[in-house]
XYZ file of C-alpha atoms in Angstrom:
624
model
C 0.297 0.172 -0.266
C 2.689 2.257 0.384
C 4.740 1.353 -2.869
C 5.816 3.914 -5.227
C 3.860 2.138 -7.807
C -0.124 2.803 -8.253
C -0.868 -0.479 -9.313
C 0.404 -1.901 -6.568
C -1.089 0.236 -3.988
C -4.613 -0.250 -6.091
C -4.461 -4.045 -5.910
C -3.216 -3.565 -2.170
C -6.363 -1.909 -1.724
C -8.556 -4.474 -3.389
C -6.814 -7.518 -1.759
C -8.398 -5.633 1.706
C -11.858 -5.616 0.455
C -11.514 -9.479 -0.986
C -9.969 -10.537 2.421
C -11.974 -8.840 5.172
C -15.589 -9.754 3.236
C -17.254 -12.020 6.061
C -14.370 -12.712 7.819
C -13.723 -11.292 11.159
C -10.296 -13.272 11.845
C -8.777 -11.528 9.067
C -10.184 -8.050 9.794
C -8.957 -8.487 13.323
C -5.713 -9.244 11.987
C -5.602 -6.387 9.641
C -7.006 -3.936 12.331
C -4.121 -4.530 14.584
C -1.448 -4.075 11.678
C -3.245 -0.316 11.143
C -5.197 -0.958 8.264
C -7.515 1.728 8.864
C -5.110 4.409 9.195
C -3.407 3.124 5.915
C -5.935 3.042 3.745
C -7.171 6.874 5.329
C -4.017 7.584 4.187
C -4.593 6.451 0.595
C -7.645 8.204 0.038
C -5.293 11.207 -0.558
C -3.259 9.524 -3.245
C -2.340 10.891 -6.101
C -3.818 8.288 -8.207
C -7.766 8.523 -8.548
C -8.276 4.766 -8.922
C -6.313 4.058 -5.632
C -8.287 6.669 -3.716
C -11.752 4.866 -4.989
C -10.657 1.466 -3.825
C -9.411 2.411 -0.525
C -12.895 4.125 -0.493
C -14.612 0.731 -1.511
C -12.069 -1.029 1.323
C -13.277 1.525 4.051
C -16.939 1.068 3.154
C -16.507 -2.794 3.688
C -14.664 -2.485 6.727
C -17.806 -0.265 7.999
C -20.417 -2.796 7.010
C -18.425 -5.602 8.046
C -16.832 -4.517 11.103
C -19.534 -2.110 12.755
C -19.341 0.737 15.629
C -16.063 -0.666 16.808
C -14.248 -0.001 13.542
C -16.172 3.249 12.772
C -15.595 4.978 15.845
C -11.827 3.910 14.971
C -12.302 5.901 11.300
C -13.395 8.736 13.119
C -11.060 9.083 15.919
C -7.939 9.060 12.763
C -9.865 11.964 11.450
C -11.380 10.089 8.236
C -13.582 13.145 7.788
C -10.899 15.518 6.851
C -10.311 13.594 3.215
C -14.161 12.781 3.496
C -15.291 16.504 3.287
C -13.019 17.135 0.558
C -14.804 14.528 -1.980
C -18.433 16.165 -1.192
C -18.058 18.953 -3.376
C -15.735 17.441 -6.159
C -18.532 14.606 -6.447
C -21.069 17.085 -6.883
C -19.127 18.994 -9.601
C -18.585 16.083 -11.690
C -22.050 14.499 -11.134
C -23.419 17.510 -12.816
C -21.152 17.892 -15.675
C -22.750 13.824 -15.967
C -26.291 15.105 -15.593
C -25.752 17.868 -18.422
C -24.000 16.074 -20.898
C -23.966 12.347 -20.111
C -22.966 11.567 -23.670
C -19.492 13.200 -23.502
C -18.328 11.240 -20.472
C -17.296 7.511 -21.226
C -19.249 5.295 -19.100
C -16.514 3.664 -17.417
C -15.782 6.787 -16.269
C -19.526 7.525 -14.842
C -19.469 4.155 -13.247
C -16.336 4.794 -11.268
C -17.790 7.928 -10.191
C -20.996 6.682 -9.082
C -19.664 3.633 -7.026
C -16.939 6.167 -5.188
C -20.092 8.433 -4.268
C -21.956 5.079 -3.173
C -18.614 4.252 -1.155
C -18.539 7.790 0.403
C -22.277 7.936 1.245
C -22.151 4.896 2.878
C -19.313 5.463 5.108
C -21.032 8.920 6.097
C -23.841 7.027 7.082
C -22.222 4.543 9.377
C -20.026 7.156 10.904
C -23.528 8.946 11.662
C -24.511 5.910 13.947
C -21.251 5.702 15.485
C -21.630 8.466 18.080
C -23.076 11.505 18.963
C -19.795 13.130 18.437
C -19.356 11.631 14.922
C -22.665 12.946 14.110
C -22.481 16.357 15.409
C -19.054 16.609 13.344
C -20.935 15.220 10.236
C -23.786 17.820 10.719
C -21.383 20.351 9.843
C -20.180 18.850 6.585
C -24.196 20.045 5.130
C -24.480 17.209 3.602
C -28.561 17.503 2.964
C -28.545 19.575 -0.168
C -25.377 16.657 -1.903
C -27.788 13.553 -0.365
C -30.881 15.157 -2.149
C -29.102 15.556 -5.113
C -29.591 12.017 -5.736
C -33.059 11.575 -5.021
C -33.407 14.666 -7.202
C -32.081 12.785 -10.505
C -32.434 9.255 -9.203
C -33.959 8.104 -13.065
C -30.603 9.153 -14.487
C -28.662 7.347 -11.539
C -27.592 3.825 -10.440
C -30.279 2.298 -8.026
C -27.367 1.599 -5.772
C -26.334 4.708 -5.498
C -29.451 6.502 -4.806
C -30.460 3.642 -2.081
C -27.296 4.985 -0.685
C -28.120 8.511 -0.146
C -31.805 7.625 0.629
C -30.163 5.538 3.381
C -27.652 8.036 4.930
C -30.890 10.746 4.747
C -32.680 8.043 6.964
C -30.002 7.712 9.419
C -29.311 11.411 9.491
C -32.896 12.748 10.328
C -33.775 10.116 13.067
C -33.422 12.481 15.926
C -31.358 15.275 14.348
C -32.513 18.404 14.412
C -29.983 20.063 12.169
C -31.110 17.646 9.519
C -34.472 17.295 10.211
C -35.291 20.975 10.435
C -33.442 21.667 7.242
C -35.142 18.982 5.025
C -38.852 19.903 6.764
C -38.709 23.596 6.162
C -37.797 23.272 2.383
C -40.892 22.679 0.183
C -38.799 21.321 -3.075
C -37.028 18.496 -0.868
C -40.228 17.056 0.912
C -41.929 17.596 -2.517
C -39.045 15.413 -3.986
C -39.742 12.585 -1.024
C -43.486 12.280 -1.504
C -43.041 12.331 -5.357
C -41.294 8.921 -4.789
C -43.780 5.929 -4.399
C -42.868 2.907 -6.308
C -42.777 0.221 -3.441
C -39.276 -0.661 -3.837
C -36.132 0.232 -0.926
C -35.431 3.375 -2.551
C -39.021 4.662 -1.756
C -39.252 2.882 1.085
C -36.159 4.707 2.899
C -38.249 8.238 1.588
C -40.846 7.147 3.496
C -38.678 6.762 6.367
C -37.477 9.784 6.162
C -40.846 11.617 5.985
C -42.155 9.673 8.958
C -38.328 11.215 10.601
C -39.471 14.892 9.800
C -43.047 14.891 10.585
C -44.927 17.445 11.384
C -44.085 19.223 8.249
C -44.951 23.023 8.149
C -47.432 24.776 5.311
C -46.914 25.913 2.602
C -45.513 22.734 1.692
C -48.198 20.240 0.508
C -46.504 17.423 2.438
C -48.019 19.178 5.370
C -51.713 18.058 4.401
C -50.669 14.652 3.790
C -51.241 11.923 6.451
C -47.913 10.245 6.027
C -48.447 6.746 8.031
C -51.981 6.128 6.627
C -51.561 7.626 3.122
C -48.183 6.889 2.175
C -46.260 4.807 4.252
C -48.844 2.212 5.199
C -49.783 1.451 1.465
C -46.625 1.259 0.685
C -45.314 -1.334 3.315
C -47.874 -3.784 2.490
C -47.111 -5.045 -0.818
C -42.926 -5.110 0.437
C -44.138 -7.480 3.236
C -45.862 -9.696 1.040
C -43.040 -9.826 -1.895
C -40.693 -12.175 -0.007
C -41.024 -15.865 1.379
C -38.195 -16.391 4.046
C -38.476 -20.159 3.624
C -37.702 -19.902 -0.315
C -35.295 -17.386 0.203
C -33.571 -19.540 2.759
C -33.608 -22.576 0.333
C -32.150 -20.326 -2.559
C -29.975 -19.486 -0.165
C -28.727 -22.885 0.538
C -28.612 -23.684 -3.228
C -26.445 -20.954 -4.163
C -24.052 -21.411 -1.120
C -23.759 -25.087 -2.200
C -22.818 -23.824 -5.944
C -19.985 -21.879 -4.388
C -18.579 -24.657 -2.352
C -18.694 -26.494 -5.461
C -16.637 -24.514 -7.516
C -13.051 -25.974 -7.283
C -10.784 -23.672 -5.262
C -8.096 -22.832 -8.313
C -11.193 -21.577 -10.160
C -12.125 -19.246 -7.230
C -8.272 -18.075 -6.545
C -8.468 -17.017 -10.358
C -11.690 -15.167 -9.721
C -10.442 -13.280 -6.785
C -7.437 -12.585 -8.505
C -8.734 -11.429 -11.932
C -7.988 -7.887 -12.791
C -10.894 -6.488 -12.985
C -13.693 -4.270 -10.412
C -16.141 -7.647 -10.257
C -14.105 -10.140 -8.933
C -17.518 -12.344 -7.448
C -18.859 -15.678 -8.991
C -22.401 -15.685 -10.495
C -23.376 -17.472 -7.228
C -22.472 -14.624 -5.333
C -23.726 -12.003 -7.022
C -26.989 -13.606 -6.730
C -26.719 -13.962 -3.350
C -25.801 -10.593 -2.826
C -29.271 -9.856 -4.801
C -31.107 -12.047 -2.257
C -29.762 -10.122 0.645
C -29.985 -6.718 -0.786
C -34.174 -8.197 -1.115
C -34.424 -9.254 2.498
C -32.749 -6.011 3.384
C -35.665 -4.144 2.065
C -38.122 -6.353 3.500
C -36.188 -5.651 6.751
C -36.521 -1.660 6.171
C -39.799 -1.869 5.436
C -40.222 -3.918 9.259
C -38.159 -0.917 10.570
C -40.574 1.938 9.662
C -43.653 0.230 10.656
C -42.076 -0.512 13.666
C -42.080 3.227 13.981
C -45.704 3.422 12.852
C -46.870 1.246 15.318
C -44.794 3.111 18.624
C -46.693 6.204 17.315
C -50.404 4.663 17.934
C -52.237 5.799 21.016
C -50.995 4.701 24.596
C -51.911 1.566 25.635
C -52.099 2.366 28.857
C -54.603 4.288 30.745
C -53.596 7.204 32.938
C -53.206 6.786 36.547
C -55.899 8.609 38.519
C -55.356 10.143 42.120
C -58.090 9.869 44.140
C -59.418 12.851 45.851
C -59.899 13.282 49.148
C -57.898 10.668 50.578
C -54.298 11.399 51.734
C -51.663 8.447 51.416
C -49.904 8.604 54.805
C -46.610 7.162 53.112
C -46.074 10.135 50.907
C -44.022 12.945 51.226
C -45.848 16.491 51.306
C -42.950 18.295 49.414
C -43.128 15.976 46.636
C -47.037 16.200 45.649
C -45.960 18.896 42.665
C -44.534 16.185 41.045
C -47.737 14.381 40.612
C -49.546 17.277 38.805
C -50.812 16.520 35.304
C -50.153 18.606 32.664
C -53.516 19.508 31.076
C -51.632 20.736 27.276
C -50.227 16.988 27.510
C -53.487 15.578 27.138
C -54.557 13.540 23.776
C -58.211 14.910 23.209
C -59.915 12.563 21.397
C -61.652 15.303 19.217
C -58.220 16.413 17.850
C -57.584 15.572 14.133
C -53.964 13.973 15.186
C -55.963 11.942 17.516
C -58.557 10.916 14.523
C -55.452 10.276 12.517
C -54.035 7.738 15.022
C -56.791 5.803 15.584
C -57.135 5.526 11.509
C -54.026 4.324 10.940
C -54.449 1.739 14.299
C -57.716 0.768 12.841
C -55.301 -0.257 9.273
C -53.074 -2.474 11.562
C -54.661 -5.473 12.094
C -54.279 -6.695 8.043
C -50.727 -6.845 8.577
C -50.982 -9.163 11.043
C -51.066 -12.515 8.618
C -47.963 -11.332 6.822
C -45.751 -10.714 9.888
C -46.984 -14.038 11.527
C -45.477 -15.439 8.455
C -42.052 -13.421 8.845
C -41.481 -14.317 12.310
C -41.326 -18.393 11.434
C -37.593 -19.298 11.243
C -35.625 -20.383 8.734
C -32.874 -22.984 8.486
C -30.433 -20.165 7.944
C -31.831 -18.114 10.574
C -29.501 -18.513 12.890
C -25.835 -19.874 13.979
C -25.635 -23.496 14.587
C -26.647 -24.117 18.446
C -23.438 -26.236 18.547
C -21.563 -23.157 17.864
C -19.471 -21.943 14.662
C -20.462 -19.751 11.930
C -23.732 -19.650 9.555
C -22.897 -21.027 6.354
C -23.507 -17.765 4.842
C -23.561 -14.823 8.183
C -24.758 -12.596 5.633
C -28.368 -13.991 4.958
C -28.497 -15.425 8.839
C -27.821 -11.604 9.859
C -30.755 -10.376 7.650
C -33.370 -13.106 8.206
C -32.905 -13.342 12.260
C -33.432 -9.236 12.254
C -36.156 -9.827 9.843
C -37.883 -11.973 12.322
C -37.138 -10.088 15.456
C -38.633 -6.817 13.618
C -41.401 -8.596 12.575
C -42.108 -9.377 16.285
C -41.740 -5.903 17.417
C -44.334 -4.861 15.107
C -46.808 -7.291 16.041
C -45.740 -6.356 19.941
C -46.883 -2.950 19.182
C -49.886 -3.982 17.321
C -51.048 -6.220 19.983
C -50.291 -3.087 22.696
C -52.771 -1.198 20.237
C -55.731 -4.004 20.113
C -55.171 -4.828 23.968
C -55.402 -0.810 25.210
C -58.705 0.207 27.210
C -60.423 1.959 24.706
C -59.665 -1.004 22.015
C -60.708 -3.488 24.224
C -64.340 -1.909 25.105
C -65.104 -1.671 21.727
C -63.731 -4.868 20.750
C -65.477 -7.121 23.476
C -68.570 -8.180 21.307
C -66.253 -9.169 18.619
C -63.560 -11.196 20.600
C -66.024 -14.401 20.698
C -66.346 -14.556 16.678
C -62.674 -14.203 16.375
C -61.560 -16.607 18.759
C -60.378 -18.858 16.232
C -58.043 -15.896 14.580
C -56.487 -15.344 18.398
C -55.937 -19.152 19.137
C -54.330 -19.439 15.454
C -51.799 -16.767 16.111
C -51.011 -17.437 19.485
C -50.186 -20.915 17.956
C -48.505 -19.325 15.415
C -46.002 -17.416 17.791
C -45.620 -20.060 19.801
C -44.565 -22.373 16.538
C -41.873 -20.013 15.967
C -40.463 -19.897 19.536
C -40.577 -23.609 18.702
C -38.284 -23.592 16.015
C -36.373 -20.743 17.973
C -35.955 -23.428 20.678
C -34.844 -22.845 24.263
C -31.012 -23.096 24.087
C -30.304 -19.438 23.850
C -27.192 -18.640 26.326
C -24.150 -20.254 23.739
C -21.706 -18.251 21.867
C -23.422 -16.355 19.189
C -27.233 -17.081 20.350
C -28.123 -13.651 20.515
C -31.003 -13.375 18.072
C -32.232 -16.506 19.621
C -32.404 -14.448 22.952
C -33.939 -11.672 21.380
C -36.606 -13.462 19.840
C -37.879 -14.823 22.885
C -37.200 -11.313 24.616
C -39.432 -9.720 21.846
C -42.146 -12.629 21.594
C -43.048 -12.836 25.482
C -44.308 -9.198 25.007
C -46.380 -10.611 21.712
C -47.856 -13.427 23.784
C -48.672 -11.080 26.405
C -50.646 -8.832 24.254
C -52.194 -11.376 22.409
C -53.273 -13.368 25.771
C -54.783 -9.424 27.178
C -56.632 -9.233 23.521
C -58.322 -12.547 23.889
C -58.366 -12.858 27.733
C -60.325 -16.016 29.044
C -60.398 -17.379 25.403
C -57.068 -19.215 25.480
C -56.782 -22.391 27.150
C -53.805 -22.943 28.717
C -51.266 -25.505 27.498
C -49.130 -27.354 30.765
C -45.744 -27.258 28.232
C -46.698 -23.737 27.479
C -47.530 -22.710 30.960
C -43.902 -24.291 32.375
C -41.831 -22.176 29.967
C -43.744 -19.157 30.693
C -42.716 -20.058 34.701
C -39.003 -20.954 33.817
C -38.550 -18.271 31.902
C -40.004 -15.784 34.137
C -37.241 -17.851 36.516
C -34.078 -17.751 34.751
C -34.751 -14.001 32.870
C -32.449 -11.527 34.523
C -34.418 -8.809 32.986
C -36.757 -7.645 34.950
C -39.282 -6.447 32.180
C -38.732 -10.051 30.973
C -40.202 -11.427 34.187
C -43.018 -8.711 34.211
C -43.983 -9.883 30.404
C -44.205 -13.357 31.074
C -46.518 -12.699 34.833
C -48.564 -10.607 32.651
C -49.060 -13.524 30.552
C -49.501 -16.134 32.827
C -51.962 -14.082 34.433
C -54.296 -13.859 31.479
C -53.708 -17.681 31.079
C -55.191 -17.928 34.192
C -58.601 -17.069 33.558
C -59.864 -19.208 31.257
C -63.017 -20.238 33.554
C -62.556 -24.019 32.711
C -59.078 -24.313 33.221
C -58.991 -24.675 36.550
C -55.859 -27.172 37.023
C -53.742 -24.189 35.316
C -55.220 -21.861 37.106
C -53.734 -23.252 40.251
C -50.512 -24.000 39.076
C -49.958 -20.145 38.142
C -51.601 -18.858 41.156
C -49.414 -21.140 43.629
C -46.146 -19.788 41.346
C -47.629 -16.288 42.002
C -47.503 -16.780 45.722
C -43.785 -17.462 45.498
C -43.275 -14.293 44.300
C -44.814 -12.198 47.082
C -43.825 -11.699 50.667
C -44.510 -13.568 53.329
C -43.209 -13.881 57.167
C -40.928 -16.577 56.360
C -40.153 -14.916 53.070
C -39.733 -11.369 53.804
C -38.017 -10.565 50.200
C -39.612 -12.397 46.986
C -39.200 -11.148 43.664
C -37.824 -7.504 42.812
C -40.387 -4.567 43.142
C -41.596 -5.173 39.622
C -42.283 -8.652 39.025
C -43.748 -8.486 43.026
C -46.499 -5.888 41.899
C -47.473 -7.881 38.554
C -47.487 -10.958 40.426
C -49.847 -9.097 43.317
C -52.111 -7.477 41.038
C -52.329 -10.403 39.127
C -53.576 -12.522 41.679
C -56.030 -9.916 42.763
C -57.312 -9.444 39.012
C -57.861 -13.370 38.974
C -59.737 -13.839 41.541
C -61.846 -10.477 41.628
C -64.853 -12.795 40.770
C -65.565 -14.963 43.304
C -67.862 -16.595 41.239
C -65.803 -18.099 38.165
C -65.477 -21.835 38.077
C -61.691 -21.671 39.207
C -62.398 -19.542 42.377
C -62.282 -22.693 44.076
C -58.634 -22.887 44.216
C -58.968 -19.773 45.557
C -60.559 -20.823 48.811
C -59.044 -24.315 49.026
C -55.600 -23.150 48.789
C -56.220 -20.404 51.552
C -54.768 -17.533 49.055
C -56.836 -15.183 51.561
C -54.577 -15.876 54.312
C -51.494 -16.138 52.325
C -52.306 -12.104 50.720
C -53.254 -10.875 54.080
C -49.851 -12.456 55.264
C -47.860 -10.833 52.577
C -49.373 -6.822 53.220
C -46.263 -5.790 55.695
C -43.895 -7.312 52.867
C -45.501 -5.531 50.235
C -45.634 -2.199 52.222
C -41.740 -2.213 52.797
C -40.941 -2.972 49.301
C -42.830 -0.055 47.802
C -41.252 2.218 50.463
C -38.179 0.956 49.186
C -38.724 2.266 45.721
C -37.175 5.369 44.975
C -40.104 8.323 44.436
C -37.444 10.394 43.116
C -35.748 8.154 40.677
C -38.604 5.335 40.089
C -41.557 7.613 40.101
C -44.062 5.865 38.023
C -43.161 2.666 39.869
C -43.592 4.294 43.246
C -47.065 5.363 42.167
C -47.761 1.796 40.986
C -46.699 0.566 43.931
C -48.734 2.466 46.513
C -51.983 1.654 44.167
C -51.361 -1.773 44.424
C -50.591 -1.600 47.883
C -53.829 -0.430 48.629
C -55.771 -2.485 46.471
C -54.543 -5.545 47.972
C -55.732 -3.571 51.395
C -58.729 -3.321 50.294
C -59.278 -7.097 48.093
C -58.268 -8.571 51.743
C -61.088 -6.661 53.637
C -63.579 -7.810 50.600
C -62.809 -11.279 50.410
C -62.997 -11.619 53.878
C -66.545 -9.800 53.885
C -67.818 -12.355 51.672
C -66.710 -15.171 54.106
C -67.139 -18.122 51.647
């Protein structure tokens, strides 16, 4: 790379690109030899072809190496040479667009590929740290990137897509870029005009979501971005691919690649040409790109679902009764801000409700996308996947689809939605059971061995899926028949989980299953488990505060109607005595919650404590 011969410098950069792709050990070895610093130096090389190949190698390092590599690049001042390329690329791009026939096709291709590489590096750096993002904000990238989207019909799709991705990252909770875009009517009009359901348009939709609300007089200010643009674009993308078929095709291509003799592979890698990939590698890359389009669609849909009306009801303070354990000087913290309320008559509320109503139609394709394939995870026995890039994107698709389902069912389980759907629940019981079974089918394929090296995606699947199960169980509460194996898995998961939120989700799901009227045995098993999570005279400290409160609230909710068939468990198991004996331990646990640091949890703890006291008195009064 330091040779006086420019051809040697060029092919040294090409060699680095080849060596690092999907090979973490070689990449780490080269990192130890300061390959990042050497490549950044080559960005200032006197030969254009060396600069282009160095840019390509750095781009591959960014994508394959992740945050650590990007942080190293930023610390070694990669932005200094990158900044000089922006005006040069802009000038050359304008010349190509004005007089395309005067420039050789090879020269144009070289510039477009180089622009793609530089843009990709900038977007990866933007995700590295706030320090890097703030430095990139000073480069004024928005006009540069929008020029690619504005001329998209005359430019290569890959370069335009990279520009859109970079804008998507830059406008994610980043005020300078967001404000520059939303206040420029030409930019918002350009984004609105990209409506074809491909990766390019999805990113444009994602950018539009990032910059709303858009002020007048832009035409975009009158459009409901989610309902009118984003959701209609997402639906065909989600239905455009079968992950099972994609996995099968990838395996066929991997087999084809493995069947190529080593000597032929060497000749391909060493060929003096820009594209040193076999036909099977090119098709694998194309398949991966299609899967990443679906992943992006799910990422945007997750954002749409996350802006739905809050499913949690507001906590109402009782008037006229003071809590003896509440500090008087904290009263000002509990005042609600009237300006923050979501008025049901506002247009924004109506838009959210309309968007929420459209989401159930997406459940079927989402259920299809959560099902694992043979390539979705690395082998449990250890080692690498046969094709890590495909495995990475497949597992990301499953997790994103679960996140979407989680938000959909949070919306459907909200009190307002539930009241409107009580009449329909019985009719829709079969669909609820089918959804429930499909999620468990996916989890069965994931398996419970999730603690080995490289199994992070399996753990993430369970983490998100239990939230989905809870949402489904709330919507069809009392209609889902608890299965012994499922109940056992949820209890084991609750016990083994280090994450408090995971424990709470398991308890919430079990609570709903316990309310199936005819499942008396399952109700007893679940309730006895809940009793192990609450304090007793012999066990003053049971579960952490949040799971404890969830289990206590669950027991109160499950046995709030003494006329249900399973209430016999409450009487025969002497649950009333156990709950009465837990009161002092619960009071102590609630007092232990820091009111200032964990305000909402303390408030909820006080509410559950009061409910417990009232519930014990109520059940005693029944004298059953």
